[in-house]
Short mmCIF file of C-alpha atoms in Angstrom, two decimals:
data_model
loop_
_atom_site.label_atom_id
_atom_site.label_comp_id
_atom_site.label_asym_id
_atom_site.label_seq_id
_atom_site.Cartn_x
_atom_site.Cartn_y
_atom_site.Cartn_z
CA MET A 1 9.11 79.69 -3.39
CA SER A 2 9.55 82.50 -6.03
CA GLN A 3 13.26 81.94 -7.48
CA ALA A 4 12.96 77.66 -7.33
CA ILE A 5 10.19 78.48 -9.74
CA GLY A 6 12.65 80.33 -11.53
CA GLY A 7 15.14 77.50 -11.79
CA VAL A 8 12.53 75.66 -13.35
CA THR A 9 11.15 77.82 -15.41
CA ARG A 10 15.19 78.49 -16.39
CA ASN A 11 15.93 75.14 -17.39
CA ILE A 12 13.01 74.23 -18.82
CA ALA A 13 13.22 77.42 -21.03
CA ALA A 14 16.07 75.91 -22.26
CA GLN A 15 15.72 72.40 -22.69
CA GLN A 16 13.10 73.44 -24.60
CA GLN A 17 16.19 75.77 -26.32
CA GLN A 18 18.08 72.73 -27.14
CA ASN A 19 15.11 70.88 -28.93
CA VAL A 20 14.65 73.54 -31.42
CA GLY A 21 14.61 71.65 -35.33
CA GLY A 22 14.52 68.64 -33.32
CA PRO A 23 13.68 65.71 -35.69
CA GLU A 24 10.63 64.79 -32.96
CA ALA A 25 9.61 68.24 -33.12
CA ARG A 26 9.62 68.51 -37.26
CA SER A 27 8.04 65.03 -37.55
CA GLY A 28 4.58 65.42 -38.63
CA ALA A 29 4.41 69.57 -38.01
CA PRO A 30 3.42 71.03 -40.70
CA ALA A 31 5.68 74.05 -42.62
CA GLU A 32 5.19 77.20 -40.83
CA LEU A 33 5.76 75.50 -37.61
CA GLN A 34 8.35 73.27 -37.84
CA GLY A 35 11.21 75.11 -35.60
CA ALA A 36 8.01 76.46 -33.19
CA HIS A 37 7.70 75.76 -29.74
CA ALA A 38 6.42 77.18 -26.29
CA SER A 39 8.01 80.49 -25.26
CA PRO A 40 9.46 80.57 -21.47
CA LEU A 41 6.74 83.08 -20.82
CA ARG A 42 3.73 81.19 -21.65
CA THR A 43 5.47 77.50 -19.79
CA PHE A 44 5.60 79.22 -16.86
CA GLY A 45 2.03 80.85 -16.95
CA ARG A 46 0.86 77.76 -17.10
CA ILE A 47 2.60 75.98 -13.92
CA LEU A 48 1.87 79.42 -11.64
CA ALA A 49 -2.01 78.66 -13.72
CA GLY A 50 -1.21 75.18 -11.87
CA ILE A 51 0.11 76.19 -9.44
CA PHE A 52 -3.30 78.45 -7.96
CA THR A 53 -5.94 75.85 -9.88
CA LEU A 54 -4.63 72.76 -7.64
CA GLY A 55 -2.60 74.24 -4.84
CA ILE A 56 0.76 75.14 -4.26
CA SER A 57 2.24 71.03 -3.82
CA GLU A 58 0.16 70.01 -7.22
CA GLY A 59 1.47 72.70 -9.46
CA ILE A 60 4.97 71.94 -8.28
CA ARG A 61 4.08 68.04 -9.18
CA ALA A 62 3.39 70.13 -12.63
CA ILE A 63 6.05 71.27 -12.34
CA ILE A 64 7.96 68.02 -12.13
CA ARG A 65 5.82 65.67 -14.39
CA HIS A 66 6.84 68.80 -16.62
CA VAL A 67 10.54 68.50 -16.28
CA LYS A 68 11.05 64.67 -16.35
CA ALA A 69 8.75 63.87 -19.13
CA GLY A 70 11.00 62.93 -21.56
CA GLU A 71 13.74 61.90 -18.87
CA ALA A 72 11.49 58.09 -17.97
CA PRO A 73 12.63 55.24 -18.65
CA ALA A 74 10.35 52.84 -20.43
CA PRO A 75 9.19 50.14 -18.65
CA ARG A 76 10.77 47.32 -17.97
CA ASP A 77 10.49 43.01 -16.77
CA PRO A 78 11.11 43.06 -13.34
CA ALA A 79 12.37 39.09 -13.78
CA ALA A 80 14.70 40.62 -16.81
CA ASP A 81 17.41 41.14 -15.26
CA LEU A 82 16.77 38.28 -12.47
CA PRO A 83 18.47 34.58 -12.53
CA PRO A 84 17.39 31.68 -14.05
CA ALA A 85 15.27 29.43 -11.34
CA PRO A 86 17.41 26.20 -10.60
CA PRO A 87 15.67 22.83 -11.58
CA ARG A 88 13.56 21.93 -9.10
CA ALA A 89 15.01 18.57 -7.06
CA ASP A 90 12.65 15.95 -7.78
CA ILE A 91 12.62 16.04 -11.19
CA PHE A 92 16.61 17.37 -11.58
CA ASN A 93 17.76 13.62 -9.41
CA LYS A 94 14.90 11.77 -11.43
CA SER A 95 16.46 12.66 -14.88
CA ILE A 96 19.92 11.52 -13.28
CA ALA A 97 18.33 8.80 -12.40
CA SER A 98 17.29 8.15 -15.65
CA GLU A 99 20.61 8.67 -17.57
CA PHE A 100 22.00 6.29 -14.74
CA GLN A 101 19.97 3.36 -16.26
CA ALA A 102 20.51 4.49 -19.45
CA ASN A 103 24.21 5.05 -19.05
CA ASN A 104 23.62 8.86 -20.35
CA LEU A 105 25.01 10.93 -17.78
CA PRO A 106 26.81 14.21 -17.57
CA PRO A 107 30.39 14.55 -17.51
CA ASP A 108 31.05 15.61 -14.32
CA PHE A 109 28.10 12.45 -13.14
CA LYS A 110 29.38 9.98 -15.00
CA ALA A 111 32.85 10.80 -13.33
CA ALA A 112 31.50 10.25 -9.74
CA VAL A 113 30.25 6.60 -11.01
CA THR A 114 33.98 6.13 -11.96
CA GLU A 115 35.58 7.02 -8.79
CA ALA A 116 33.07 5.32 -6.34
CA PHE A 117 33.54 1.59 -9.07
CA ASP A 118 37.51 3.05 -8.43
CA ARG A 119 37.41 3.14 -4.70
CA MET A 120 35.56 -0.43 -5.43
CA GLU A 121 38.01 -1.92 -6.98
CA ALA A 122 40.84 -0.47 -4.62
CA ARG A 123 38.71 -2.46 -1.58
CA PHE A 124 37.72 -5.81 -3.06
CA GLY A 125 40.46 -5.83 -4.81
CA GLU A 126 39.78 -6.88 -9.47
CA ASP A 127 39.09 -11.32 -8.43
CA MET A 128 35.48 -9.82 -6.51
CA PHE A 129 34.99 -6.81 -8.82
CA PRO A 130 36.66 -7.13 -12.22
CA LYS A 131 35.80 -4.50 -14.69
CA ASP A 132 33.74 -6.26 -16.53
CA SER A 133 31.31 -6.56 -14.07
CA LYS A 134 27.92 -5.78 -14.99
CA LEU A 135 27.37 -3.34 -11.68
CA ARG A 136 29.94 -1.48 -13.87
CA THR A 137 28.55 -1.63 -16.74
CA SER A 138 24.54 -2.31 -16.92
CA PRO A 139 22.83 -0.33 -14.11
CA GLN A 140 19.93 -1.22 -15.73
CA THR A 141 19.91 -4.11 -13.01
CA SER A 142 19.06 -3.88 -9.70
CA LEU A 143 21.37 -0.68 -8.57
CA GLY A 144 19.89 0.93 -11.32
CA PHE A 145 16.97 0.64 -9.56
CA GLU A 146 17.97 0.86 -6.42
CA VAL A 147 20.33 4.10 -6.61
CA LYS A 148 16.23 5.07 -8.69
CA ASP A 149 14.54 4.84 -5.02
CA ALA A 150 16.90 6.61 -3.59
CA LEU A 151 16.63 9.42 -5.57
CA ARG A 152 13.19 9.42 -4.80
CA GLN A 153 13.38 10.00 -1.39
CA THR A 154 15.82 12.04 -1.44
CA ASP A 155 14.85 16.33 -1.32
CA GLU A 156 17.85 18.05 -2.35
CA ALA A 157 19.23 18.19 -5.45
CA ILE A 158 21.86 15.58 -5.80
CA THR A 159 25.39 16.65 -6.60
CA PRO A 160 28.52 14.72 -7.90
CA GLN A 161 30.32 13.95 -4.33
CA ALA A 162 27.13 12.59 -3.44
CA PHE A 163 24.93 10.47 -6.35
CA SER A 164 29.50 8.95 -6.81
CA ALA A 165 28.59 7.97 -2.36
CA LEU A 166 25.20 7.42 -2.82
CA VAL A 167 26.80 4.66 -6.17
CA GLU A 168 29.88 3.35 -3.75
CA LYS A 169 27.12 2.76 -0.94
CA LYS A 170 24.07 0.67 -3.02
CA ALA A 171 26.67 -1.27 -5.44
CA THR A 172 28.95 -3.16 -1.86
CA TYR A 173 25.13 -4.57 -1.01
CA ALA A 174 24.49 -5.25 -4.15
CA LEU A 175 28.33 -6.99 -5.14
CA LEU A 176 27.62 -8.48 -1.66
CA HIS A 177 24.02 -9.87 -2.17
CA ASN A 178 25.46 -11.20 -5.84
CA VAL A 179 28.75 -13.04 -3.89
CA MET A 180 25.92 -14.43 -2.13
CA THR A 181 23.76 -15.90 -4.38
CA THR A 182 26.56 -17.45 -5.94
CA HIS A 183 27.52 -18.87 -3.61
CA VAL A 184 23.95 -20.34 -1.91
CA THR A 185 23.03 -21.61 -6.35
CA ASP A 186 25.89 -23.67 -4.98
CA LEU A 187 24.44 -24.80 -1.73
CA CYS A 188 20.87 -24.90 -2.69
CA ALA A 189 21.89 -27.82 -5.65
CA ARG A 190 23.86 -29.64 -3.25
CA ILE A 191 21.57 -30.15 -0.17
CA GLY A 192 18.65 -30.56 -3.20
CA TYR A 193 16.97 -27.00 -1.91
CA GLN A 194 14.78 -25.49 -4.31
CA LYS A 195 13.76 -22.25 -3.15
CA SER A 196 15.24 -19.45 -4.92
CA PRO A 197 19.21 -18.26 -4.46
CA SER A 198 18.74 -14.42 -4.68
CA LEU A 199 15.85 -14.43 -1.99
CA LEU A 200 17.91 -16.46 0.16
CA ALA A 201 20.77 -13.78 -0.08
CA GLY A 202 18.58 -11.01 0.36
CA ASN A 203 16.62 -12.11 4.02
CA PHE A 204 19.75 -13.12 5.27
CA LEU A 205 21.40 -9.23 3.93
CA GLY A 206 17.30 -8.10 5.43
CA GLY A 207 18.31 -9.66 8.17
CA ASN A 208 20.91 -8.66 9.60
CA PRO A 209 21.90 -5.06 8.82
CA GLU A 210 25.16 -4.96 10.41
CA ILE A 211 26.43 -7.10 7.70
CA ILE A 212 26.50 -4.09 5.36
CA ALA A 213 28.14 -1.97 7.97
CA ALA A 214 30.53 -3.62 8.92
CA MET A 215 32.17 -3.24 3.95
CA ASP A 216 32.85 0.13 5.04
CA ASN A 217 35.33 -0.67 8.15
CA ILE A 218 37.28 -3.21 5.48
CA THR A 219 40.33 -1.60 3.73
CA ASP A 220 43.15 -4.40 3.01
CA LYS A 221 42.12 -7.57 0.87
CA ALA A 222 43.41 -9.95 4.11
CA SER A 223 40.52 -7.91 6.47
CA LEU A 224 37.88 -8.62 3.11
CA ASP A 225 39.22 -12.71 3.47
CA HIS A 226 38.36 -12.74 6.47
CA PHE A 227 34.93 -11.23 6.21
CA MET A 228 33.80 -13.01 3.56
CA ALA A 229 34.61 -15.98 4.93
CA THR A 230 33.04 -15.55 8.37
CA THR A 231 29.40 -14.48 6.38
CA LEU A 232 29.17 -16.98 3.84
CA GLN A 233 29.71 -19.35 7.05
CA ARG A 234 26.83 -17.86 8.87
CA LEU A 235 25.22 -17.69 4.91
CA GLU A 236 24.97 -21.46 4.71
CA ALA A 237 24.52 -22.37 8.22
CA SER A 238 21.25 -20.00 7.86
CA VAL A 239 20.41 -21.64 4.17
CA ARG A 240 20.36 -25.25 5.86
CA HIS A 241 18.52 -24.42 9.04
CA ASN A 242 16.16 -22.92 6.28
CA HIS A 243 16.00 -25.79 4.25
CA GLU A 244 15.25 -27.91 7.84
CA LEU A 245 12.69 -26.04 9.02
CA HIS A 246 11.10 -26.60 4.64
CA VAL A 247 11.71 -30.26 4.86
CA SER A 248 10.25 -30.49 8.57
CA LYS A 249 6.81 -28.60 7.52
CA THR A 250 6.30 -30.73 3.96
CA GLN A 251 6.86 -33.83 5.69
CA ALA A 252 4.51 -32.71 8.98
CA GLN A 253 1.89 -31.18 6.18
CA THR A 254 1.93 -34.89 4.61
CA ASP A 255 1.30 -36.46 8.01
CA ALA A 256 -1.50 -33.99 8.42
CA ILE A 257 -3.75 -34.87 4.48
CA GLN A 258 -2.90 -38.62 5.95
CA THR A 259 -4.07 -38.32 8.96
CA PHE A 260 -7.41 -36.85 7.80
CA SER A 261 -7.18 -39.46 5.16
CA ARG A 262 -7.08 -42.30 7.34
CA GLN A 263 -9.42 -41.20 9.45
CA THR A 264 -12.75 -39.90 7.57
CA GLY A 265 -11.86 -42.09 4.99
CA LEU A 266 -11.88 -40.10 2.65
CA SER A 267 -9.00 -40.83 -0.83
CA GLU A 268 -5.20 -38.53 0.40
CA ASP A 269 -5.46 -37.70 -3.50
CA THR A 270 -9.24 -36.05 -2.90
CA VAL A 271 -7.96 -34.26 0.55
CA ARG A 272 -4.33 -32.99 -1.17
CA GLN A 273 -7.01 -31.87 -3.98
CA ARG A 274 -9.90 -30.55 -1.75
CA ILE A 275 -8.39 -29.04 2.15
CA ASN A 276 -7.73 -25.94 2.92
CA LEU A 277 -4.43 -26.12 4.69
CA GLY A 278 -4.60 -22.23 5.47
CA ASP A 279 -4.30 -22.59 9.01
CA LEU A 280 -1.98 -25.33 9.13
CA ASP A 281 0.69 -22.61 7.27
CA ASN A 282 -0.62 -19.73 9.34
CA ARG A 283 0.42 -22.14 12.65
CA PHE A 284 3.83 -23.39 10.98
CA THR A 285 4.04 -19.59 9.82
CA TYR A 286 4.32 -19.32 14.35
CA LEU A 287 6.43 -22.55 14.85
CA SER A 288 9.51 -21.06 12.57
CA VAL A 289 8.63 -17.63 13.74
CA ASP A 290 9.98 -18.20 17.25
CA ILE A 291 13.18 -20.94 15.20
CA LEU A 292 14.58 -18.36 14.11
CA ASP A 293 13.87 -15.55 15.94
CA GLY A 294 15.86 -18.37 19.08
CA LYS A 295 12.69 -18.34 21.35
CA ARG A 296 12.24 -21.60 20.40
CA SER A 297 15.59 -23.87 20.28
CA LEU A 298 14.88 -27.04 17.49
CA ALA A 299 17.03 -28.32 14.81
CA GLY A 300 16.74 -31.59 13.72
CA GLN A 301 14.83 -34.15 14.84
CA GLU A 302 13.00 -32.18 17.42
CA MET A 303 12.44 -29.29 15.23
CA ARG A 304 11.21 -32.20 12.68
CA ASP A 305 8.99 -33.74 16.01
CA ALA A 306 7.70 -29.84 16.66
CA PHE A 307 5.80 -29.20 13.33
CA THR A 308 4.95 -33.41 13.41
CA GLN A 309 2.06 -32.16 16.03
CA VAL A 310 1.33 -29.38 14.67
CA ALA A 311 -0.15 -30.70 11.65
CA LYS A 312 -1.40 -33.89 14.00
CA THR A 313 -4.09 -31.50 15.95
CA PHE A 314 -5.03 -29.48 12.82
CA ALA A 315 -6.08 -33.07 11.14
CA GLU A 316 -7.39 -34.49 14.00
CA ARG A 317 -9.54 -31.50 14.98
CA LYS A 318 -10.68 -31.34 11.24
CA ALA A 319 -10.86 -35.36 11.05
CA ALA A 320 -13.37 -35.34 13.88
CA LEU A 321 -15.36 -31.68 13.02
CA TYR A 322 -15.87 -33.66 9.39
CA THR A 323 -16.78 -36.91 11.31
CA SER A 324 -19.07 -35.16 13.22
CA VAL A 325 -21.82 -34.13 10.71
CA ASP A 326 -22.80 -37.55 10.74
CA THR A 327 -24.72 -37.45 14.20
CA LEU A 328 -26.39 -34.59 13.51
CA ASP A 329 -29.85 -35.09 12.02
CA LEU A 330 -29.56 -32.30 9.07
CA PRO A 331 -30.55 -32.61 5.68
CA PRO A 332 -28.23 -34.80 3.24
CA ASP A 333 -28.10 -31.86 1.33
CA ILE A 334 -26.51 -29.92 4.55
CA ARG A 335 -24.40 -32.79 5.68
CA ASN A 336 -23.39 -33.14 2.84
CA SER A 337 -23.07 -28.79 1.59
CA TRP A 338 -21.16 -28.52 5.67
CA LYS A 339 -19.27 -31.54 5.03
CA ASP A 340 -17.30 -29.36 1.94
CA SER A 341 -17.62 -27.02 3.90
CA VAL A 342 -14.90 -28.76 6.40
CA LEU A 343 -12.43 -29.55 3.61
CA THR A 344 -12.15 -25.93 1.77
CA GLN A 345 -13.09 -22.74 4.16
CA ASN A 346 -10.33 -21.69 6.35
CA THR A 347 -12.25 -21.34 9.29
CA LEU A 348 -13.65 -25.43 10.63
CA THR A 349 -10.98 -25.55 12.77
CA LYS A 350 -12.62 -26.98 16.62
CA SER A 351 -13.78 -30.47 16.12
CA ASP A 352 -16.88 -28.90 18.12
CA LEU A 353 -18.14 -26.66 16.14
CA PHE A 354 -20.89 -27.98 14.19
CA THR A 355 -21.89 -29.68 17.34
CA THR A 356 -22.70 -26.40 19.39
CA TRP A 357 -23.82 -24.18 16.94
CA TYR A 358 -26.05 -27.24 16.11
CA GLY A 359 -27.47 -27.42 19.35
CA ILE A 360 -28.11 -24.41 19.77
CA SER A 361 -30.38 -24.41 16.59
CA ARG A 362 -32.46 -26.47 18.40
CA GLY A 363 -33.65 -23.74 21.09
CA VAL A 364 -35.13 -21.95 18.34
CA ALA A 365 -38.79 -20.98 18.17
CA VAL A 366 -39.36 -20.57 14.95
CA ASN A 367 -42.48 -19.23 14.33
CA GLU A 368 -44.92 -21.42 12.86
CA SER A 369 -47.37 -18.68 10.69
CA ILE A 370 -44.32 -18.17 8.06
CA LEU A 371 -45.06 -20.74 6.50
CA PRO A 372 -48.54 -20.63 5.82
CA ALA A 373 -47.65 -17.09 5.24
CA LEU A 374 -45.70 -17.87 3.00
CA ASN A 375 -47.92 -20.40 1.44
CA ASP A 376 -50.99 -17.86 1.48
CA GLY A 377 -48.36 -15.35 -1.07
CA VAL A 378 -48.34 -13.03 2.05
CA GLY A 379 -46.39 -9.17 0.50
CA ASP A 380 -43.10 -9.38 0.44
CA ARG A 381 -42.21 -6.28 3.19
CA GLU A 382 -44.55 -9.21 4.92
CA LEU A 383 -42.51 -12.20 5.24
CA LEU A 384 -38.91 -10.36 5.54
CA SER A 385 -40.35 -8.56 8.71
CA MET A 386 -40.95 -12.83 10.03
CA LEU A 387 -38.19 -13.53 8.56
CA GLU A 388 -35.71 -10.07 9.95
CA ILE A 389 -36.98 -10.96 13.48
CA LEU A 390 -36.45 -14.60 13.52
CA GLY A 391 -32.88 -13.79 11.98
CA THR A 392 -33.08 -11.72 15.38
CA GLN A 393 -33.62 -14.85 17.46
CA ILE A 394 -31.50 -16.85 16.19
CA ARG A 395 -28.84 -13.75 17.06
CA ASP A 396 -29.81 -13.18 20.39
CA ALA A 397 -29.59 -17.27 20.90
CA VAL A 398 -25.75 -17.04 19.84
CA LEU A 399 -24.97 -14.53 21.54
CA ALA A 400 -26.65 -16.24 24.97
CA HIS A 401 -24.73 -19.26 24.62
CA TYR A 402 -21.10 -17.54 23.55
CA GLY A 403 -21.26 -13.92 26.32
CA GLN A 404 -20.20 -10.77 25.43
CA GLU A 405 -16.22 -12.12 26.08
CA GLY A 406 -16.58 -15.47 23.98
CA TRP A 407 -18.34 -13.59 20.67
CA ALA A 408 -15.48 -10.92 20.97
CA GLU A 409 -12.39 -13.97 21.39
CA LEU A 410 -14.10 -15.88 17.66
CA GLY A 411 -13.92 -12.44 15.97
CA GLY A 412 -15.59 -11.44 12.53
CA ASP A 413 -15.37 -14.95 10.88
CA GLY A 414 -16.17 -17.26 13.76
CA GLN A 415 -19.34 -15.07 14.31
CA SER A 416 -20.68 -14.94 10.90
CA ASP A 417 -19.44 -18.76 10.28
CA ALA A 418 -21.90 -19.11 14.09
CA LEU A 419 -24.51 -17.32 13.08
CA PHE A 420 -25.08 -18.77 9.64
CA TYR A 421 -24.23 -23.10 10.00
CA THR A 422 -27.03 -22.25 13.62
CA GLY A 423 -29.48 -20.54 10.70
CA GLN A 424 -29.00 -23.02 8.77
CA ALA A 425 -29.71 -25.79 10.83
CA THR A 426 -32.63 -24.17 12.47
CA LEU A 427 -34.07 -23.56 9.40
CA ALA A 428 -32.90 -28.02 8.58
CA ALA A 429 -35.49 -28.61 12.04
CA HIS A 430 -38.14 -27.08 9.71
CA ASP A 431 -37.18 -28.12 5.97
CA GLU A 432 -41.29 -28.04 5.07
CA LEU A 433 -40.52 -23.98 5.46
CA ARG A 434 -36.56 -24.89 4.35
CA GLN A 435 -38.04 -26.60 1.17
CA ALA A 436 -40.40 -23.48 0.01
CA LEU A 437 -38.11 -21.23 0.35
CA MET A 438 -35.83 -22.54 -2.33
CA ASP A 439 -38.27 -23.86 -4.49
CA HIS A 440 -38.54 -19.40 -4.84
CA PRO A 441 -35.22 -18.52 -6.07
CA GLU A 442 -36.91 -14.94 -7.45
CA LEU A 443 -38.29 -14.99 -4.08
CA VAL A 444 -35.25 -15.11 -2.10
CA ASP A 445 -32.99 -12.72 -4.04
CA ARG A 446 -36.29 -10.25 -3.81
CA LEU A 447 -36.04 -10.67 -0.21
CA TYR A 448 -32.12 -10.90 0.14
CA GLN A 449 -31.82 -7.74 -1.86
CA MET A 450 -34.50 -5.95 0.70
CA ALA A 451 -32.94 -7.38 3.94
CA GLY A 452 -29.82 -5.97 2.16
CA ASP A 453 -31.64 -1.91 2.28
CA ASP A 454 -33.04 -2.71 5.52
CA VAL A 455 -29.40 -2.78 6.77
CA ALA A 456 -27.88 -0.28 4.96
CA GLN A 457 -30.81 2.14 6.29
CA GLY A 458 -29.82 0.68 9.59
CA PHE A 459 -26.24 2.14 10.21
CA SER A 460 -27.83 5.94 8.83
CA SER A 461 -29.33 6.23 12.75
CA ASN A 462 -27.87 5.49 16.27
CA THR A 463 -30.74 5.69 17.67
CA LEU A 464 -31.87 1.52 19.04
CA ALA A 465 -34.70 1.24 16.18
CA ALA A 466 -31.95 1.64 13.89
CA ALA A 467 -30.09 -0.60 15.41
CA GLU A 468 -32.44 -3.55 15.79
CA LEU A 469 -33.68 -3.18 12.00
CA ARG A 470 -29.79 -3.53 11.31
CA CYS A 471 -29.16 -6.84 12.86
CA GLY A 472 -32.83 -8.56 12.08
CA ALA A 473 -32.33 -7.21 8.51
CA GLN A 474 -28.29 -9.86 9.16
CA GLY A 475 -30.28 -12.49 10.04
CA ALA A 476 -32.34 -12.49 7.88
CA MET A 477 -29.34 -12.39 5.18
CA LEU A 478 -28.00 -15.49 6.34
CA LEU A 479 -31.03 -17.46 6.59
CA LEU A 480 -31.70 -16.15 2.86
CA ASN A 481 -28.10 -16.84 1.78
CA SER A 482 -28.18 -19.95 3.82
CA VAL A 483 -31.26 -21.05 1.22
CA GLN A 484 -29.65 -19.93 -1.82
CA ARG A 485 -26.30 -21.94 -0.78
CA THR A 486 -27.98 -25.57 -0.66
CA GLU A 487 -29.40 -24.77 -3.26
#
């Protein structure tokens, strides 16, 4: 212990001897103290005092601190010696995509694009991929957007080599699409098919992904010529088939309008302008998909007959629904409203809907006290409660007619139609009550708003009482809405 302390003391004394007269020692000191320093014995005394007052270990720490005080380096920034962080992959890729579209790529990426185009020229020839092709000179075309979209889905920063392969892949698709679009444009002009050639070509490629995959295996001009001839033949057959579908649907739609006009007495122009053919279009779509997928092998007259039959069924059912209104005991305004709904509503397509709902309404017993209460000016809440009870009666009657399975088959739109028209027919059987409600539009609006609040309250709880409140309020809203729609 004494030897260690002695050695440290000698080192301290030697350091202090070296510092005598140094600029740091002289700086700011009085003249009489210039060059002054503590003696080795006094220094040793302070250290020894530290040993006895702080303990041996603390004393030794004091010695070490004293010795190293002048040797401690300045604080350092831990990040100063680290290499700069690489850019985020998504930001880098986005930058490359933007620079590609702006035709302002960094040299290594620009060279990668040139290499991709050179490989394509070697594969497809300058006739198919000329040097002045827009794919080469105008990256702002669809190629630029395809590349940008692909880079957006890449997790790692793109390298020049990977970028070259990506550009070649996307440009190959774009090149094939362009060639096909040119071919389809000429074909459509010859057969009178007014459809976007680009869309037809894109749909064909999208439905036949093996075509793009096969392009990767083409390495010589002879193989390319054979492949393109075969592919364009398939494309032409597809376009002609689509055209035949289009002609068949168009003619069948015209047949539907003429049939509806003939069976209802409405002019063709009126029907054409007002009828909603949404349901017919859906049925045409289902048939078209079956034909295109090969589930139904139809062509020529057989295809036209299939579409004609779909259109005939649609028109005859809708016309029968339209004419059925005249067989029901309804006020003129409701009769006209229902006929108009047949024309304009997509969901009213079955011939017996109105007679069914009218029949259900005849079995609903309306509280005879509602009209006197309305005329006597009872409170809104009391009147709404009566209408909510009536709404529940109508709902129960409709559910009883269809049963749970039949009700589910109606779907949401069909259920709404059943409740609405049954409610309207119920009020039509009590025309004085209906007219009294129509004479108080502000009251109807208030009650409708209150019923909406009750529906919201009914959804706030899972209790039976809440469910009953909700159903009754929804029924009242349908009744009040039917009054508003016939004003």
